Structure formats: C-alpha cells, structure tokens
mmCIF file of C-alpha atoms in Angstrom:
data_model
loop_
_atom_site.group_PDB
_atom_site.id
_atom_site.type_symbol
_atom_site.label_atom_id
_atom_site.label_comp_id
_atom_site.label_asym_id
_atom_site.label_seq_id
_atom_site.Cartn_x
_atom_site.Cartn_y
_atom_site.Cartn_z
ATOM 1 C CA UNK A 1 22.148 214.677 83.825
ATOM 2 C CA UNK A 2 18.988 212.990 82.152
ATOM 3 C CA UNK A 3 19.684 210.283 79.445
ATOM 4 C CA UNK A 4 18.141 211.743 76.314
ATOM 5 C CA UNK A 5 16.804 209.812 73.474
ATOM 6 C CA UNK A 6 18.815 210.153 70.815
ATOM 7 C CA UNK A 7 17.663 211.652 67.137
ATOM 8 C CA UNK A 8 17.365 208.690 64.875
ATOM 9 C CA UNK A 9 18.566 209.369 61.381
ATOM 10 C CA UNK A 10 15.645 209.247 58.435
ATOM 11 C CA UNK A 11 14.112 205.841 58.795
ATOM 12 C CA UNK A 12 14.765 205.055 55.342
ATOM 13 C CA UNK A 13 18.740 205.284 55.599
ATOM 14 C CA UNK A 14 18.661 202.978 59.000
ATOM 15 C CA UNK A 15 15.767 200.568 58.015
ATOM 16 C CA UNK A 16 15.815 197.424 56.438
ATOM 17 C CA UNK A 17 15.962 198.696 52.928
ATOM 18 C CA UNK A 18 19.521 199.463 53.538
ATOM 19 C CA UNK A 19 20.378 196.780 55.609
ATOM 20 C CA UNK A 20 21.888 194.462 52.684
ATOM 21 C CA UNK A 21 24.608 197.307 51.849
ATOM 22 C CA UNK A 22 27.843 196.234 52.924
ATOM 23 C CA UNK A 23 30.195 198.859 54.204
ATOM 24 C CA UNK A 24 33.819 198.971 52.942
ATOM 25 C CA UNK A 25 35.360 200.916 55.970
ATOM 26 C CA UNK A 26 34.136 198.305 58.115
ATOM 27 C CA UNK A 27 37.117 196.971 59.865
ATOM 28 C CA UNK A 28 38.026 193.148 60.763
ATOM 29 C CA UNK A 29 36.196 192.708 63.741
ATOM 30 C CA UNK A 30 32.795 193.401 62.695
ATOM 31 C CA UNK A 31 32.826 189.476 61.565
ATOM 32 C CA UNK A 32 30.600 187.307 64.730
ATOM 33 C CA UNK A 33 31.626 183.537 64.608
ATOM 34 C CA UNK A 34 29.164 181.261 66.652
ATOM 35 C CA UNK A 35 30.457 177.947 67.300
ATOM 36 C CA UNK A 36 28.339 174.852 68.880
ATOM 37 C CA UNK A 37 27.676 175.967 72.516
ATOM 38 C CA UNK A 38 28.454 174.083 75.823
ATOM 39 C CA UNK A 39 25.234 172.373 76.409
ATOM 40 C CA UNK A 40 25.618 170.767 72.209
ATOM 41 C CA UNK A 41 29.236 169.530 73.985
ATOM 42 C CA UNK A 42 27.940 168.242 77.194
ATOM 43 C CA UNK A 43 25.313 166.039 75.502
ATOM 44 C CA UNK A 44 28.087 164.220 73.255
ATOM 45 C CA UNK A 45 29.495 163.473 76.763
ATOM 46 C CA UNK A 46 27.245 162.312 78.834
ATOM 47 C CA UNK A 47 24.839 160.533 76.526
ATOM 48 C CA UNK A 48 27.481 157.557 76.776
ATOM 49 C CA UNK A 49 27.499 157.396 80.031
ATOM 50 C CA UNK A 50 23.819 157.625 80.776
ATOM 51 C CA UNK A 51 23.047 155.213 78.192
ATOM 52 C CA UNK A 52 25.508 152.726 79.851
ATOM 53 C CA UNK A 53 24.087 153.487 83.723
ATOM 54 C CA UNK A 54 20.665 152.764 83.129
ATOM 55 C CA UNK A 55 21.412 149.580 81.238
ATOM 56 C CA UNK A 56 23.634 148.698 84.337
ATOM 57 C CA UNK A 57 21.225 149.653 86.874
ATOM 58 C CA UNK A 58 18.147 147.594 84.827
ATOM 59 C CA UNK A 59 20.789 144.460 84.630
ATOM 60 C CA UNK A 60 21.643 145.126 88.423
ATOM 61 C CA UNK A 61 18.019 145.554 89.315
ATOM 62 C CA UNK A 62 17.197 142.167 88.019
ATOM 63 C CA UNK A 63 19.788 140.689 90.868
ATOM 64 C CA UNK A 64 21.745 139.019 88.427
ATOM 65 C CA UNK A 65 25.582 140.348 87.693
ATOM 66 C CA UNK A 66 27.084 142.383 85.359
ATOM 67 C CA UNK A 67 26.862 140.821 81.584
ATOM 68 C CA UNK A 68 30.183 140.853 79.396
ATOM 69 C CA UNK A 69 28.437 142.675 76.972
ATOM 70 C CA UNK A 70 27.568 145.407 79.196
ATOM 71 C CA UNK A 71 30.756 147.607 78.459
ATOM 72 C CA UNK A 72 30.235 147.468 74.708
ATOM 73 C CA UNK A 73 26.780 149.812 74.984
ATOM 74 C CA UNK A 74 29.489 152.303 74.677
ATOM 75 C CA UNK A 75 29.727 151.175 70.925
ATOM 76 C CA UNK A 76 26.631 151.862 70.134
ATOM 77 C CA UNK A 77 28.065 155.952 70.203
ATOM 78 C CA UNK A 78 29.656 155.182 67.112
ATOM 79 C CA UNK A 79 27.077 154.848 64.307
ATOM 80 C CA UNK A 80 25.984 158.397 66.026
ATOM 81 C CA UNK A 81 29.412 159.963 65.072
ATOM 82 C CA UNK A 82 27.673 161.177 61.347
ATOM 83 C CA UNK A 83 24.796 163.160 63.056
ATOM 84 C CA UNK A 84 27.040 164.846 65.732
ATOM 85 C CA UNK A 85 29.048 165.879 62.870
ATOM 86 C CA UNK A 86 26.250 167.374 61.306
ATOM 87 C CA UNK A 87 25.622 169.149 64.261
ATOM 88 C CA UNK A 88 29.307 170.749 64.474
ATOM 89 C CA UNK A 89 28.065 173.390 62.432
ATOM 90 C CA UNK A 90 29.538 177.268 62.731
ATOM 91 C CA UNK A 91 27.915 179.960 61.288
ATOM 92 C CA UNK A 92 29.885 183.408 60.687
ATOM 93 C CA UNK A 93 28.358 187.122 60.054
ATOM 94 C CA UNK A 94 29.579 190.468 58.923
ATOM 95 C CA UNK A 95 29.018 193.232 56.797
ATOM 96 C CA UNK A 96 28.368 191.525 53.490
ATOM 97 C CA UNK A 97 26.350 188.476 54.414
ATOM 98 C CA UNK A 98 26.339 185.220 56.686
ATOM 99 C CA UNK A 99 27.983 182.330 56.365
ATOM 100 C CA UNK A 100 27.942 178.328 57.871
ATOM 101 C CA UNK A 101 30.593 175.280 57.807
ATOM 102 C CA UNK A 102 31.463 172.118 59.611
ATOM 103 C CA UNK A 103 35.154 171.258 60.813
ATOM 104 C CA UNK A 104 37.510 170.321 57.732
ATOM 105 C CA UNK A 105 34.945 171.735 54.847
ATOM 106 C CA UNK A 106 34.293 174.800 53.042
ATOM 107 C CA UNK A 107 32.505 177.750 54.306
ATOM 108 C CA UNK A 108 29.052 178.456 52.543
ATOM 109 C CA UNK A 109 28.341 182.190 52.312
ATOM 110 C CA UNK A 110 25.060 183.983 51.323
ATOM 111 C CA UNK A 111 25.097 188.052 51.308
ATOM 112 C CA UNK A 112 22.536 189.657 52.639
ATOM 113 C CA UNK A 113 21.105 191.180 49.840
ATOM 114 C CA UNK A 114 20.811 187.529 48.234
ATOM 115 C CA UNK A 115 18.796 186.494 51.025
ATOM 116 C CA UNK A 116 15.566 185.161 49.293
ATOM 117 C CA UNK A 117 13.814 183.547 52.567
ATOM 118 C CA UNK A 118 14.477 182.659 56.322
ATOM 119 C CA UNK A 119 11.891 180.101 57.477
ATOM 120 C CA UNK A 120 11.629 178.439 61.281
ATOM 121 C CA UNK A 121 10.838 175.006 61.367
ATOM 122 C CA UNK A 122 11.435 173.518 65.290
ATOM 123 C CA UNK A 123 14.483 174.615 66.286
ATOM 124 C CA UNK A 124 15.951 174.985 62.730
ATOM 125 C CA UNK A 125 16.327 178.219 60.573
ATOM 126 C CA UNK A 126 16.213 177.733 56.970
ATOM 127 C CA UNK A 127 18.002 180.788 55.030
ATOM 128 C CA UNK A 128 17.645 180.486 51.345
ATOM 129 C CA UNK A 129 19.231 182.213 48.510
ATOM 130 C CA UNK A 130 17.730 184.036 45.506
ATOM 131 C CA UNK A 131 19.989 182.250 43.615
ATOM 132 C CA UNK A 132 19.988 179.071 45.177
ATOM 133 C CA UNK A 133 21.424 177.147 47.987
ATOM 134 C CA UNK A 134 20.542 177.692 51.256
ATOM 135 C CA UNK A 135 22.094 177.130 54.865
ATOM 136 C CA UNK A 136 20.295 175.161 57.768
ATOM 137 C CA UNK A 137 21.330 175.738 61.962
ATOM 138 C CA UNK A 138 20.222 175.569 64.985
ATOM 139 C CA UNK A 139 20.573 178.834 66.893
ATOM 140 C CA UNK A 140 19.980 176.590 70.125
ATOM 141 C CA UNK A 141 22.998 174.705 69.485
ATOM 142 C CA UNK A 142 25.277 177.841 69.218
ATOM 143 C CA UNK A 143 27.262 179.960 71.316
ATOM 144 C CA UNK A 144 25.325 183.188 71.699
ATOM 145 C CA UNK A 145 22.619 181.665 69.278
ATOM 146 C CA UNK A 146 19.975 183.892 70.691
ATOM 147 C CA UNK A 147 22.037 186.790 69.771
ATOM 148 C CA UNK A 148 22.519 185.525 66.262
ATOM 149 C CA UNK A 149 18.769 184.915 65.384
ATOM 150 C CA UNK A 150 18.091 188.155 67.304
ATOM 151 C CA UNK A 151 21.246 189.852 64.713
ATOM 152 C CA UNK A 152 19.145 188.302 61.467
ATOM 153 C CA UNK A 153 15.634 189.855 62.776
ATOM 154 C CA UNK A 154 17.465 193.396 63.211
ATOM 155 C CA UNK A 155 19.140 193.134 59.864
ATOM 156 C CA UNK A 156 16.993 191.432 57.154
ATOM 157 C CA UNK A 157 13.573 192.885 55.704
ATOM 158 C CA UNK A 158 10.186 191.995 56.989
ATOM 159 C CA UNK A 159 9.270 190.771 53.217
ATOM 160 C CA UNK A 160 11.536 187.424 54.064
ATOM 161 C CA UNK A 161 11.062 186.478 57.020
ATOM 162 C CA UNK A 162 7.991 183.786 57.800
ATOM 163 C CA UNK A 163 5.124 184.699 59.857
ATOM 164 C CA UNK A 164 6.689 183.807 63.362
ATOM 165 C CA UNK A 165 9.430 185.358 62.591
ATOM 166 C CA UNK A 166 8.118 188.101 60.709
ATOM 167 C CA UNK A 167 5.701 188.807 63.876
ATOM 168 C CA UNK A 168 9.162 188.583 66.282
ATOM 169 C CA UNK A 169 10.908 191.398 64.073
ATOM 170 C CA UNK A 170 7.521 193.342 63.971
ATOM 171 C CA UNK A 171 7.439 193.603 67.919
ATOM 172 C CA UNK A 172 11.273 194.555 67.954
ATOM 173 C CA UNK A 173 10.383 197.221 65.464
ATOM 174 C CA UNK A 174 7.804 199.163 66.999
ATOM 175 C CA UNK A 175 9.949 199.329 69.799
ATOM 176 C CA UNK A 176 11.617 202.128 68.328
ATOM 177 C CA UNK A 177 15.066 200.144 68.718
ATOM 178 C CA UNK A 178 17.169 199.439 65.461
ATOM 179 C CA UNK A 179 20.548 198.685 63.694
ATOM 180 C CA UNK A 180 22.555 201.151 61.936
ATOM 181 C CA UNK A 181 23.894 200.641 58.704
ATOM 182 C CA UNK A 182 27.337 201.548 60.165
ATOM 183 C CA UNK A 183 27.065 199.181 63.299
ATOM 184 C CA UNK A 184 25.487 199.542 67.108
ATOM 185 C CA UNK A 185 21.975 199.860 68.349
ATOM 186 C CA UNK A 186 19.762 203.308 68.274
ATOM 187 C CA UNK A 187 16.517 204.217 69.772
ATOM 188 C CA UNK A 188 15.130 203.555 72.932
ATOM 189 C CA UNK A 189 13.944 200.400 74.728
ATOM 190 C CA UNK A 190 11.156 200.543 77.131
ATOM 191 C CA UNK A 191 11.385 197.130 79.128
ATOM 192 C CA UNK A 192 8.759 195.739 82.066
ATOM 193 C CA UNK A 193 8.614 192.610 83.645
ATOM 194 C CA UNK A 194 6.353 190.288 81.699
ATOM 195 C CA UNK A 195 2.189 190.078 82.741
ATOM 196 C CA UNK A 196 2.227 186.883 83.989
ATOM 197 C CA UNK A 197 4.940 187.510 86.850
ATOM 198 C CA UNK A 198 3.272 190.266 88.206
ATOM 199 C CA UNK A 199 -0.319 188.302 88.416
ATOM 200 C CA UNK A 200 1.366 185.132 90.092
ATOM 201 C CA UNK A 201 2.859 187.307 92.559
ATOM 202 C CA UNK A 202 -0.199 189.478 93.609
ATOM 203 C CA UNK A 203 -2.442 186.393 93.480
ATOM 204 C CA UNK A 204 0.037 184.921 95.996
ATOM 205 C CA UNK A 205 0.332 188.134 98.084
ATOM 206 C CA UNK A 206 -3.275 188.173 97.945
ATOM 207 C CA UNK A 207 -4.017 184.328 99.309
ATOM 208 C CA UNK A 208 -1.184 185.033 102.066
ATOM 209 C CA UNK A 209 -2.824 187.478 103.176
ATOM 210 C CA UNK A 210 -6.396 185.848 103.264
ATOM 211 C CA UNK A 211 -5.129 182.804 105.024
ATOM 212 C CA UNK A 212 -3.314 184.568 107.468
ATOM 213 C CA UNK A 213 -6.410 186.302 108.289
ATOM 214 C CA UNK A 214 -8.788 182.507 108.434
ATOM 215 C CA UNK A 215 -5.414 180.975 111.324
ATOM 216 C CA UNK A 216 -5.836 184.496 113.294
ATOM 217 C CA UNK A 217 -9.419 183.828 113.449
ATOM 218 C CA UNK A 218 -10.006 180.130 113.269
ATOM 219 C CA UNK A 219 -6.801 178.780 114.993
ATOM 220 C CA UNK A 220 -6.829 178.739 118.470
ATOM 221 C CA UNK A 221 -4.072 181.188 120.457
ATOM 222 C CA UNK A 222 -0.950 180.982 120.054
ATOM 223 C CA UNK A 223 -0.690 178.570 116.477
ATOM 224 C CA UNK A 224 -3.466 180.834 115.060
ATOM 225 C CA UNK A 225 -1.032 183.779 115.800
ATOM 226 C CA UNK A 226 2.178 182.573 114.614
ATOM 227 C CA UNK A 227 0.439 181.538 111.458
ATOM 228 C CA UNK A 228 -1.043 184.935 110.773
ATOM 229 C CA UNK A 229 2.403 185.958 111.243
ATOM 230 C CA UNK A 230 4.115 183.934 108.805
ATOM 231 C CA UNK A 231 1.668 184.314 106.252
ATOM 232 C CA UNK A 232 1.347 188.648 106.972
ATOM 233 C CA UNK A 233 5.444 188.165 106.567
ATOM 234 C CA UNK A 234 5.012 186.397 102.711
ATOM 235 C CA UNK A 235 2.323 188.609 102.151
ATOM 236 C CA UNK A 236 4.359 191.795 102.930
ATOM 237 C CA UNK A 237 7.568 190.129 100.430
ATOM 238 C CA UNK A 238 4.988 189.722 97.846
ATOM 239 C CA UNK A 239 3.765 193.136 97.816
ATOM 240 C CA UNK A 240 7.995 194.603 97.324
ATOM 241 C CA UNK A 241 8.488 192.172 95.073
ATOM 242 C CA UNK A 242 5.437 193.315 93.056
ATOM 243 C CA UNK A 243 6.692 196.977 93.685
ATOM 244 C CA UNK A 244 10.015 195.606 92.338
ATOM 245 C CA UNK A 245 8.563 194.588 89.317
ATOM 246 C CA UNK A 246 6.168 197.197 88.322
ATOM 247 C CA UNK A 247 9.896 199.430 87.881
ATOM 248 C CA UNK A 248 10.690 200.071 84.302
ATOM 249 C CA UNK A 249 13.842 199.478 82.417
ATOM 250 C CA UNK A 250 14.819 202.487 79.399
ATOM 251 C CA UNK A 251 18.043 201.505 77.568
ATOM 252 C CA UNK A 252 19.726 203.769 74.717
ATOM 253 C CA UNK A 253 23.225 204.269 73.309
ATOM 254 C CA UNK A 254 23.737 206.759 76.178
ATOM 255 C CA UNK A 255 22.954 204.315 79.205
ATOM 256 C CA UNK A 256 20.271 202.786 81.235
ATOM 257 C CA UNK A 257 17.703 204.605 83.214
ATOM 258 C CA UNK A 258 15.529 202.497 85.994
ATOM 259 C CA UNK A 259 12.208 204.508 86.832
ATOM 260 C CA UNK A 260 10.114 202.938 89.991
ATOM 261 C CA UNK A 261 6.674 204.300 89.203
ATOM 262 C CA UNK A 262 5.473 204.323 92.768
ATOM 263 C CA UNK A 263 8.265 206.255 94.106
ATOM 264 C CA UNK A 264 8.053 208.282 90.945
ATOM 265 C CA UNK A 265 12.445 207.867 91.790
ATOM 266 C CA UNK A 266 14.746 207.204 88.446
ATOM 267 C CA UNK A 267 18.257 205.956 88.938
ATOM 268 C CA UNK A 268 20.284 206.380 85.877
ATOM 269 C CA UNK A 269 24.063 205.296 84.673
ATOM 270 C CA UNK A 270 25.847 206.128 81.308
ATOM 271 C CA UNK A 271 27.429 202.935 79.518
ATOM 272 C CA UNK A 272 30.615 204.879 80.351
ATOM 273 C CA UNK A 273 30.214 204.653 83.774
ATOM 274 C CA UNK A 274 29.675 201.082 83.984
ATOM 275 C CA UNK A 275 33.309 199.100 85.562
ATOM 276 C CA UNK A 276 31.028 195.507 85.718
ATOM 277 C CA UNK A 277 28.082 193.982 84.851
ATOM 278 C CA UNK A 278 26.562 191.208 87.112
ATOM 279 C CA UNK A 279 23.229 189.344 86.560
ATOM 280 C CA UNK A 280 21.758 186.087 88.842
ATOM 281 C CA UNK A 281 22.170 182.553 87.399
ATOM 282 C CA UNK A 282 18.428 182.706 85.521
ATOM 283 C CA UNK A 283 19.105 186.661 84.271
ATOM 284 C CA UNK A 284 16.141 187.754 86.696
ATOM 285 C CA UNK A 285 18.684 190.729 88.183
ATOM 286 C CA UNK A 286 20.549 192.778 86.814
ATOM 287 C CA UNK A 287 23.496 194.409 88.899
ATOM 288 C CA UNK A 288 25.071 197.836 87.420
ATOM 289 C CA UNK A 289 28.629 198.626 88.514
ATOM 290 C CA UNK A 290 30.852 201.446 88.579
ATOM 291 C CA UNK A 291 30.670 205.270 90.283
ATOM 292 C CA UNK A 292 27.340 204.077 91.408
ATOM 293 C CA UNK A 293 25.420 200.649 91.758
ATOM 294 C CA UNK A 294 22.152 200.057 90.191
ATOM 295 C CA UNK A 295 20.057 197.037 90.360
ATOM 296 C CA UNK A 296 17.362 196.689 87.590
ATOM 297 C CA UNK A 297 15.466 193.872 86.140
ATOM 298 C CA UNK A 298 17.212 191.357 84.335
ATOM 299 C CA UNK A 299 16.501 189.597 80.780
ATOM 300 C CA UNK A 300 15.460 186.582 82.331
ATOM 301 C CA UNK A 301 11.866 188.020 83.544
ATOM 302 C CA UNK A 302 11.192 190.370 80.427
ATOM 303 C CA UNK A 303 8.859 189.580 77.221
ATOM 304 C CA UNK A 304 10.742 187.780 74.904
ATOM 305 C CA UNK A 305 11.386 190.823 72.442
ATOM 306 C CA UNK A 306 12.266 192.954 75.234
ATOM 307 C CA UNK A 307 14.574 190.242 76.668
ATOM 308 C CA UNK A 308 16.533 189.707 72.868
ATOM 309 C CA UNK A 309 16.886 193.529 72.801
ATOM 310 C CA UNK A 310 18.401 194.167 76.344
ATOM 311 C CA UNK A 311 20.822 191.547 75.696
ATOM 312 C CA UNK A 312 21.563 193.239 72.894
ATOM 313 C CA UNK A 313 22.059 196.358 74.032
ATOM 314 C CA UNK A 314 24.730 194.778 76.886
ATOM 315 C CA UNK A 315 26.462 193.083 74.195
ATOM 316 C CA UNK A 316 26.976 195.965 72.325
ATOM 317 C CA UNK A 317 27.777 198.697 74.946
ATOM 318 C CA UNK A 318 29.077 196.254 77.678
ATOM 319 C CA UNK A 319 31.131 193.289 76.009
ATOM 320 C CA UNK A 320 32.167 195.390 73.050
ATOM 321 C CA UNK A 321 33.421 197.810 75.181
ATOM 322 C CA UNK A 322 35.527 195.219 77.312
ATOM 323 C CA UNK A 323 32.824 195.585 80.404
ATOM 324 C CA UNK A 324 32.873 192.011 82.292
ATOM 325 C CA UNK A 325 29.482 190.376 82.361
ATOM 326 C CA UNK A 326 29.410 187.997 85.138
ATOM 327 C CA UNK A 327 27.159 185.578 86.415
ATOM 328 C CA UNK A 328 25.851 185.634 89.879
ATOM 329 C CA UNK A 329 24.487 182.086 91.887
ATOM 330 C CA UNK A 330 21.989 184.154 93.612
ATOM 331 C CA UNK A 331 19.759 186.970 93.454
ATOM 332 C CA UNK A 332 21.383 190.701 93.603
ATOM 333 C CA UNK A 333 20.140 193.719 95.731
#
C-alpha cells in the first residue's frame, strides 16, 4: 500500500488566522508543561565544584598547600541563588494560550489571540501582550524547548513574529506541513540531508581516492600498495555513505516513506505499525521498528526546519501514541 498525501482542509480554516480559537471539546491533556531541562540542572551542580578544582589546582600548582580559605569558594554559590531562581522558569501551553511561572509564584498566562509580538533576542523569546505584560524564557533551558519554540512558529501568525523568526515559520510553511485547529500535524514533509554533509563527504571520497592513486604510483611496492588500499577502502565508505544520504525522508499523518533515488527502491511503514523508535546519540539515524525495520535519516543531519518538523511529527504520532523513543550510543543499520 502507498502512503498517500492526505487532502488538507481549506487553508483558511487550518492556517494561522484560526490558530488563536480555542476549542472547548479539547480534553485535559492537550496542556504541554516544559520544565528547566537536565543540562539547566547539571550546571547548578557542577559549577561549584569546578569553580573550587581549579582554584585548588592553581593553589596546588604554586607548590604551596591547601589555604583555609579554600573550602569557602563554595560560598561564593550563594549570592548566585537569585539568578538560578530566575532561571527555574516553566512555561505551560494549550488550547487557549501559553503560560510561564517560577516555583512558589503565580502562573502568568497570555491567550493566543492576545499575542501582540514574539521577538528573539540570544537565546531569549520575548512574547508580548496586546494588552500588556509579556513573558521572557529560554527555550534552551527547557525540557523539549525545541519543541516548544517549534509549537509557537506552527501556531501564531506570521504578522508577529520578528524577522528570524518570521523567516523560520516561512520555511516550515512552504513545506506544506501544518497544525490543525483541532490538534496533530497535516501535510507532507519532504526531508534530505543538509548540503553541506553531502559536499564534505564527496570532497573526502574524492581526495581518498586521489591519494590512493599518488602511494600506488609514487610509493615504492609493497607500502605504495597497502596505502592505495586503505585509501580505495575510505574512498569506497564515502561513496555509500553519500548514497546513504542522497535518500529522502516523506513523513505524513499516515507514516513515513524512505525513497533511495539511485535504487529508485521506497521502503515505507504506517505510524501504526511502528512497536519502537530508536535514533543514535547525535539523531543522525533513525531506526523504525515493528512488522518491518526501516532505517532512515535522523533529525540530527537535516536542515534545521526539516529537523523541528520531523521531531514533530515523532512526537505527535510516536510519543503521543505511547511508541518508545530510545536513544542509541552508536550508529544504526
């Protein structure tokens, strides 16, 4: 069976203009909380004790001993205890509107329809009101924060975004990929491995093979040989790993469909049919599984658009739907 595109409804029901409506019927867990992520945790902890081993290993370098004062660097954490409580910041989304607090304080909410501007400055996302107020993060700092800016690109006009983020939305848009006012992900995403990947790999297929060609004919015997060997052996994993890449990546609400272009072969699996999903530790591979296994090219090597949608696609029809998503130390075939 081939995966079909699905029929979009009229653009101006599912585009942006609708996108502030909130839905009544929309049950409980439609609501997304992002809390401060691991790596905003592990900082707090090992600042400390960084701090505290370089000033030991300057004092010890100096061959002198260990000062008295030494153990109160720690100390010095405290008057840092106000800005890592700034940073403790959730934010919260649903169907009316988003919403951001800090531990023992009120939550701030904004509907979406109230949403006046969303401005990028560094790391930091600025969303202001019509009416006032406004609510600062760091998507960096959250759980799943990529998903969240990605979720406020998809759902808020182009008219209030800035101009980088404006542009972002523009590229997911002309993708033919888009929310629904009732929930979930329609269209279809057409995903290759970025331009630069596949150039760094021929170039390096390409000098393999030239310099195994100067050892054949400049080394002498046997060394020239085995050179030309090794090199004719990188050259030939360059050229399937460019082959590998070159493979294209369509994603819809009915599955995922992985068409090698040389081979002119497809290998396709419904979101139904999918038992696991496994991907290496830097998201280059992506490892279908269920009635059939199907490797594909991970987020982790795709243009950046491309890479926010994918994710969101296995969010939606892989987490939602209680599909494991686990992470692999090393590459999958």
């Amino acid at each position: 069976m081939s995966l079909q595109r699905p029929s979009p409804p009229s653009r101006p029901t599912a585009r942006p203009a609708s996108r502030g409506l909130a839905v009544a019927s929309t049950p409980l867990s439609e609501v997304e909380l992002y809390r401060p992520g691991p790596s905003f945790a592990l900082t707090i902890l090992l600042i400390p004790v960084i701090v505290t081993l370089v000033a030991a290993a300057i004092t010890l370098n100096g061959d002198q001993g260990i000062p008295l004062w030494l153990p109160f660097v720690l100390l010095l954490w405290i008057p840092c205890l106000p800005v890592i409580w700034l940073g403790m910041l959730s934010v919260r989304t649903d169907t009316t509107g988003i919403a951001a607090g800090r531990p023992w304080t009120r939550w701030r909410e904004m509907p979406w329809d109230m949403i006046d501007r969303v401005e990028k400055r560094g790391p930091l996302l600025t969303v202001r009101g019509s009416v006032g107020g406004r609510l600062i993060f760091a998507p960096a700092l959250l759980r799943d924060g990529s998903r969240l800016r990605r979720r406020l690109l998809l759902r808020l006009p182009a008219h209030v975004l800035s101009n980088a983020l404006g542009e972002d939305a523009q590229e997911i848009l002309t993708m033919s990929v888009y929310t629904m006012p009732e929930g979930g992900l329609a269209g279809l995403l057409r995903a290759r491995s970025r331009v630069a990947y596949r150039l760094a790999v021929a170039a390096l297929t390409l000098v393999l093979a030239a310099v195994g060609v100067v050892a054949l004919l400049g080394a002498p015997g046997a060394i020239g040989l085995s050179l030309a060997v090794i090199c004719w052996l990188g050259a030939l994993a360059g050229a399937c790993l460019i082959a590998w890449l070159l493979q294209e990546v369509r994603v819809n609400d009915a599955g995922i469909i992985v068409f090698h272009p040389l081979t002119r072969r497809t290998r396709e699996v419904k979101w139904t049919q999918i038992e696991l999903i496994e991907h290496s530790s830097r998201e280059a591979v992506l490892r279908l599984r269920g009635e059939q296994r199907v490797v594909c090219l991970g987020p982790g090597i795709l243009p950046r658009a491309q890479r926010d949608l994918l994710r969101a696609f296995l969010h939606e029809y892989g987490l939602n739907r209680d599909v494991p998503i686990v992470k692999r130390p090393r590459v999958l075939f």
